[in-house]
Amino acid sequence: MRIPRQAARVAVLDPEGAVFMFRYDNEEVGVHWALPGGGLDPGETPLQAAVREVREETGWTDIEPDGTTLCFWEHDFTRVGVPVRQYEHIFLAYGPRREPADELGASQAAEGILGGRWWSPQDLSDLAEPLWPPRLPELLAAVRRDGPPATPVDLGFTPSGGLAP
């Protein structure tokens, strides 16, 4: 039985269209790349969680998603030994290209974060490891071409073993 969990993530884009992502190692899913973010705290909206998570995971206090939701998706994975079915809201934000604050290394390691980096649109499309959410290169290409979506894209459900590069 999987525990339902609500989460929010942020696609932080730099002026050239690169996106910042963290590399995770998860006991069920394995190594994959994901946007900064995480679970909602009690009483928190997805947008509030997105802002808080970016600050906690990167130290960036000036990144403010404008409320534009890129997509939703639902997936299974095991978090700290507990099987969850996570429903994620993915928001868009824009900011300068920089590295996360150095003092966050221990807290990132506790979350299974192996490191982070900026991905150019081309590099992201060529990535051989799985991405959370799936179809991220396609979604960000549409944002660069057409602007933010008028309505969020619903990516549906992806089982834990269904993540492909």
mmCIF file of C-alpha atoms in Angstrom:
data_model
loop_
_atom_site.group_PDB
_atom_site.id
_atom_site.type_symbol
_atom_site.label_atom_id
_atom_site.label_comp_id
_atom_site.label_asym_id
_atom_site.label_seq_id
_atom_site.Cartn_x
_atom_site.Cartn_y
_atom_site.Cartn_z
ATOM 1 C CA MET A 1 0.000 0.000 0.000
ATOM 2 C CA ARG A 2 1.377 3.390 -0.980
ATOM 3 C CA ILE A 3 0.836 6.492 1.125
ATOM 4 C CA PRO A 4 -0.527 9.494 -0.851
ATOM 5 C CA ARG A 5 1.795 12.502 -0.818
ATOM 6 C CA GLN A 6 1.426 15.976 -2.328
ATOM 7 C CA ALA A 7 4.569 17.719 -3.568
ATOM 8 C CA ALA A 8 5.716 20.756 -5.516
ATOM 9 C CA ARG A 9 8.795 21.331 -7.665
ATOM 10 C CA VAL A 10 10.188 24.298 -9.559
ATOM 11 C CA ALA A 11 11.755 24.448 -12.995
ATOM 12 C CA VAL A 12 14.213 27.313 -12.433
ATOM 13 C CA LEU A 13 15.313 28.630 -15.831
ATOM 14 C CA ASP A 14 18.300 30.894 -16.429
ATOM 15 C CA PRO A 15 18.293 33.645 -19.097
ATOM 16 C CA GLU A 16 19.637 31.210 -21.753
ATOM 17 C CA GLY A 17 16.920 28.618 -21.042
ATOM 18 C CA ALA A 18 19.023 26.171 -18.999
ATOM 19 C CA VAL A 19 17.237 24.454 -16.108
ATOM 20 C CA PHE A 20 18.694 23.587 -12.701
ATOM 21 C CA MET A 21 18.272 19.992 -11.511
ATOM 22 C CA PHE A 22 19.465 17.758 -8.692
ATOM 23 C CA ARG A 23 20.806 14.233 -9.165
ATOM 24 C CA TYR A 24 19.197 11.809 -6.722
ATOM 25 C CA ASP A 25 19.777 8.201 -5.800
ATOM 26 C CA ASN A 26 16.610 6.496 -4.589
ATOM 27 C CA GLU A 27 16.350 2.939 -3.252
ATOM 28 C CA GLU A 28 13.425 2.070 -5.535
ATOM 29 C CA VAL A 29 13.972 4.257 -8.613
ATOM 30 C CA GLY A 30 17.758 4.471 -8.674
ATOM 31 C CA VAL A 31 19.764 7.417 -9.988
ATOM 32 C CA HIS A 32 17.655 10.117 -11.647
ATOM 33 C CA TRP A 33 17.470 13.896 -12.085
ATOM 34 C CA ALA A 34 14.732 16.023 -10.533
ATOM 35 C CA LEU A 35 13.843 19.658 -10.121
ATOM 36 C CA PRO A 36 14.208 21.306 -6.705
ATOM 37 C CA GLY A 37 11.161 20.588 -4.574
ATOM 38 C CA GLY A 38 9.473 18.233 -2.183
ATOM 39 C CA GLY A 39 6.449 17.472 -0.077
ATOM 40 C CA LEU A 40 3.867 19.941 1.160
ATOM 41 C CA ASP A 41 3.806 20.757 4.868
ATOM 42 C CA PRO A 42 0.409 20.708 6.621
ATOM 43 C CA GLY A 43 -1.693 23.724 5.588
ATOM 44 C CA GLU A 44 0.705 24.694 2.798
ATOM 45 C CA THR A 45 -0.412 25.336 -0.771
ATOM 46 C CA PRO A 46 1.611 23.824 -3.622
ATOM 47 C CA LEU A 47 2.964 27.288 -4.528
ATOM 48 C CA GLN A 48 4.018 27.992 -0.921
ATOM 49 C CA ALA A 49 5.758 24.607 -0.785
ATOM 50 C CA ALA A 50 7.533 25.298 -4.082
ATOM 51 C CA VAL A 51 8.972 28.579 -2.770
ATOM 52 C CA ARG A 52 9.999 27.004 0.555
ATOM 53 C CA GLU A 53 11.591 23.952 -1.076
ATOM 54 C CA VAL A 54 13.706 26.029 -3.489
ATOM 55 C CA ARG A 55 14.987 28.073 -0.557
ATOM 56 C CA GLU A 56 15.706 25.001 1.584
ATOM 57 C CA GLU A 57 17.415 23.001 -1.170
ATOM 58 C CA THR A 58 19.384 25.750 -2.928
ATOM 59 C CA GLY A 59 19.658 28.676 -0.509
ATOM 60 C CA TRP A 60 18.269 30.960 -3.240
ATOM 61 C CA THR A 61 15.970 33.464 -1.531
ATOM 62 C CA ASP A 62 15.143 35.505 -4.626
ATOM 63 C CA ILE A 63 13.482 32.794 -6.751
ATOM 64 C CA GLU A 64 9.727 33.343 -6.757
ATOM 65 C CA PRO A 65 7.583 31.181 -9.005
ATOM 66 C CA ASP A 66 4.890 33.431 -10.441
ATOM 67 C CA GLY A 67 2.221 30.774 -9.990
ATOM 68 C CA THR A 68 2.495 29.455 -13.548
ATOM 69 C CA THR A 69 2.079 25.695 -13.374
ATOM 70 C CA LEU A 70 3.973 23.848 -16.094
ATOM 71 C CA CYS A 71 2.524 20.415 -15.419
ATOM 72 C CA PHE A 72 1.179 17.861 -12.979
ATOM 73 C CA TRP A 73 2.210 14.247 -12.668
ATOM 74 C CA GLU A 74 1.795 11.335 -10.330
ATOM 75 C CA HIS A 75 4.365 8.639 -9.610
ATOM 76 C CA ASP A 76 5.355 5.932 -7.166
ATOM 77 C CA PHE A 77 8.626 5.746 -5.285
ATOM 78 C CA THR A 78 9.953 4.874 -1.852
ATOM 79 C CA ARG A 79 10.836 7.809 0.379
ATOM 80 C CA VAL A 80 12.813 7.101 3.553
ATOM 81 C CA GLY A 81 11.668 3.482 3.480
ATOM 82 C CA VAL A 82 7.986 4.342 2.953
ATOM 83 C CA PRO A 83 6.283 3.561 -0.391
ATOM 84 C CA VAL A 84 4.448 6.692 -1.578
ATOM 85 C CA ARG A 85 2.294 7.724 -4.507
ATOM 86 C CA GLN A 86 3.279 11.328 -5.074
ATOM 87 C CA TYR A 87 1.211 13.928 -6.925
ATOM 88 C CA GLU A 88 3.421 16.817 -8.043
ATOM 89 C CA HIS A 89 2.756 20.368 -9.169
ATOM 90 C CA ILE A 90 5.641 21.698 -11.292
ATOM 91 C CA PHE A 91 5.979 25.499 -11.331
ATOM 92 C CA LEU A 92 8.091 27.801 -13.515
ATOM 93 C CA ALA A 93 10.509 30.417 -12.202
ATOM 94 C CA TYR A 94 13.333 32.449 -13.699
ATOM 95 C CA GLY A 95 16.617 33.472 -12.160
ATOM 96 C CA PRO A 96 20.344 33.929 -12.647
ATOM 97 C CA ARG A 97 22.636 30.995 -13.254
ATOM 98 C CA ARG A 98 24.533 30.186 -10.040
ATOM 99 C CA GLU A 99 25.315 27.295 -7.739
ATOM 100 C CA PRO A 100 23.411 26.394 -4.571
ATOM 101 C CA ALA A 101 24.731 27.693 -1.270
ATOM 102 C CA ASP A 102 27.703 25.647 0.022
ATOM 103 C CA GLU A 103 26.343 25.169 3.533
ATOM 104 C CA LEU A 104 23.465 23.006 2.248
ATOM 105 C CA GLY A 105 25.612 19.949 1.476
ATOM 106 C CA ALA A 106 24.679 17.939 4.590
ATOM 107 C CA SER A 107 20.934 18.533 4.259
ATOM 108 C CA GLN A 108 21.066 17.658 0.548
ATOM 109 C CA ALA A 109 22.902 14.407 1.287
ATOM 110 C CA ALA A 110 20.243 13.482 3.855
ATOM 111 C CA GLU A 111 17.622 13.812 1.093
ATOM 112 C CA GLY A 112 19.569 11.536 -1.271
ATOM 113 C CA ILE A 113 20.844 14.431 -3.400
ATOM 114 C CA LEU A 114 24.163 13.545 -5.037
ATOM 115 C CA GLY A 115 24.739 16.951 -6.624
ATOM 116 C CA GLY A 116 23.202 19.497 -8.925
ATOM 117 C CA ARG A 117 23.854 21.228 -12.205
ATOM 118 C CA TRP A 118 22.413 23.437 -14.890
ATOM 119 C CA TRP A 119 21.264 21.654 -18.061
ATOM 120 C CA SER A 120 21.162 23.433 -21.408
ATOM 121 C CA PRO A 121 18.171 22.511 -23.570
ATOM 122 C CA GLN A 122 20.373 20.339 -25.807
ATOM 123 C CA ASP A 123 22.144 18.586 -22.938
ATOM 124 C CA LEU A 124 18.828 17.890 -21.239
ATOM 125 C CA SER A 125 17.453 16.320 -24.417
ATOM 126 C CA ASP A 126 20.541 14.084 -24.672
ATOM 127 C CA LEU A 127 20.490 12.979 -21.011
ATOM 128 C CA ALA A 128 20.745 9.198 -20.598
ATOM 129 C CA GLU A 129 19.484 9.058 -16.981
ATOM 130 C CA PRO A 130 15.784 9.275 -16.027
ATOM 131 C CA LEU A 131 14.162 12.668 -15.462
ATOM 132 C CA TRP A 132 11.463 13.716 -13.019
ATOM 133 C CA PRO A 133 9.061 14.711 -14.462
ATOM 134 C CA PRO A 134 9.100 12.683 -17.659
ATOM 135 C CA ARG A 135 8.879 14.697 -20.891
ATOM 136 C CA LEU A 136 10.665 17.642 -19.244
ATOM 137 C CA PRO A 137 12.788 18.504 -22.332
ATOM 138 C CA GLU A 138 9.633 18.611 -24.485
ATOM 139 C CA LEU A 139 7.745 20.753 -21.954
ATOM 140 C CA LEU A 140 10.589 23.267 -21.580
ATOM 141 C CA ALA A 141 11.055 23.454 -25.363
ATOM 142 C CA ALA A 142 7.385 24.438 -25.640
ATOM 143 C CA VAL A 143 7.899 27.151 -22.988
ATOM 144 C CA ARG A 144 10.892 28.553 -24.901
ATOM 145 C CA ARG A 145 8.966 28.448 -28.186
ATOM 146 C CA ASP A 146 5.457 29.479 -27.100
ATOM 147 C CA GLY A 147 5.772 30.847 -23.573
ATOM 148 C CA PRO A 148 4.259 29.331 -20.436
ATOM 149 C CA PRO A 149 1.257 27.059 -20.973
ATOM 150 C CA ALA A 150 -2.224 28.565 -20.631
ATOM 151 C CA THR A 151 -3.249 25.423 -18.773
ATOM 152 C CA PRO A 152 -0.894 22.960 -17.078
ATOM 153 C CA VAL A 153 -0.040 19.752 -18.910
ATOM 154 C CA ASP A 154 -1.270 16.636 -17.108
ATOM 155 C CA LEU A 155 1.404 13.960 -17.512
ATOM 156 C CA GLY A 156 -0.744 11.362 -15.764
ATOM 157 C CA PHE A 157 0.630 8.463 -13.738
ATOM 158 C CA THR A 158 4.068 6.870 -14.111
ATOM 159 C CA PRO A 159 4.777 3.675 -12.146
ATOM 160 C CA SER A 160 8.124 3.587 -10.308
ATOM 161 C CA GLY A 161 9.683 1.289 -12.891
ATOM 162 C CA GLY A 162 8.309 3.341 -15.782
ATOM 163 C CA LEU A 163 10.818 6.174 -15.715
ATOM 164 C CA ALA A 164 12.840 6.132 -18.885
ATOM 165 C CA PRO A 165 15.714 8.344 -19.959
#
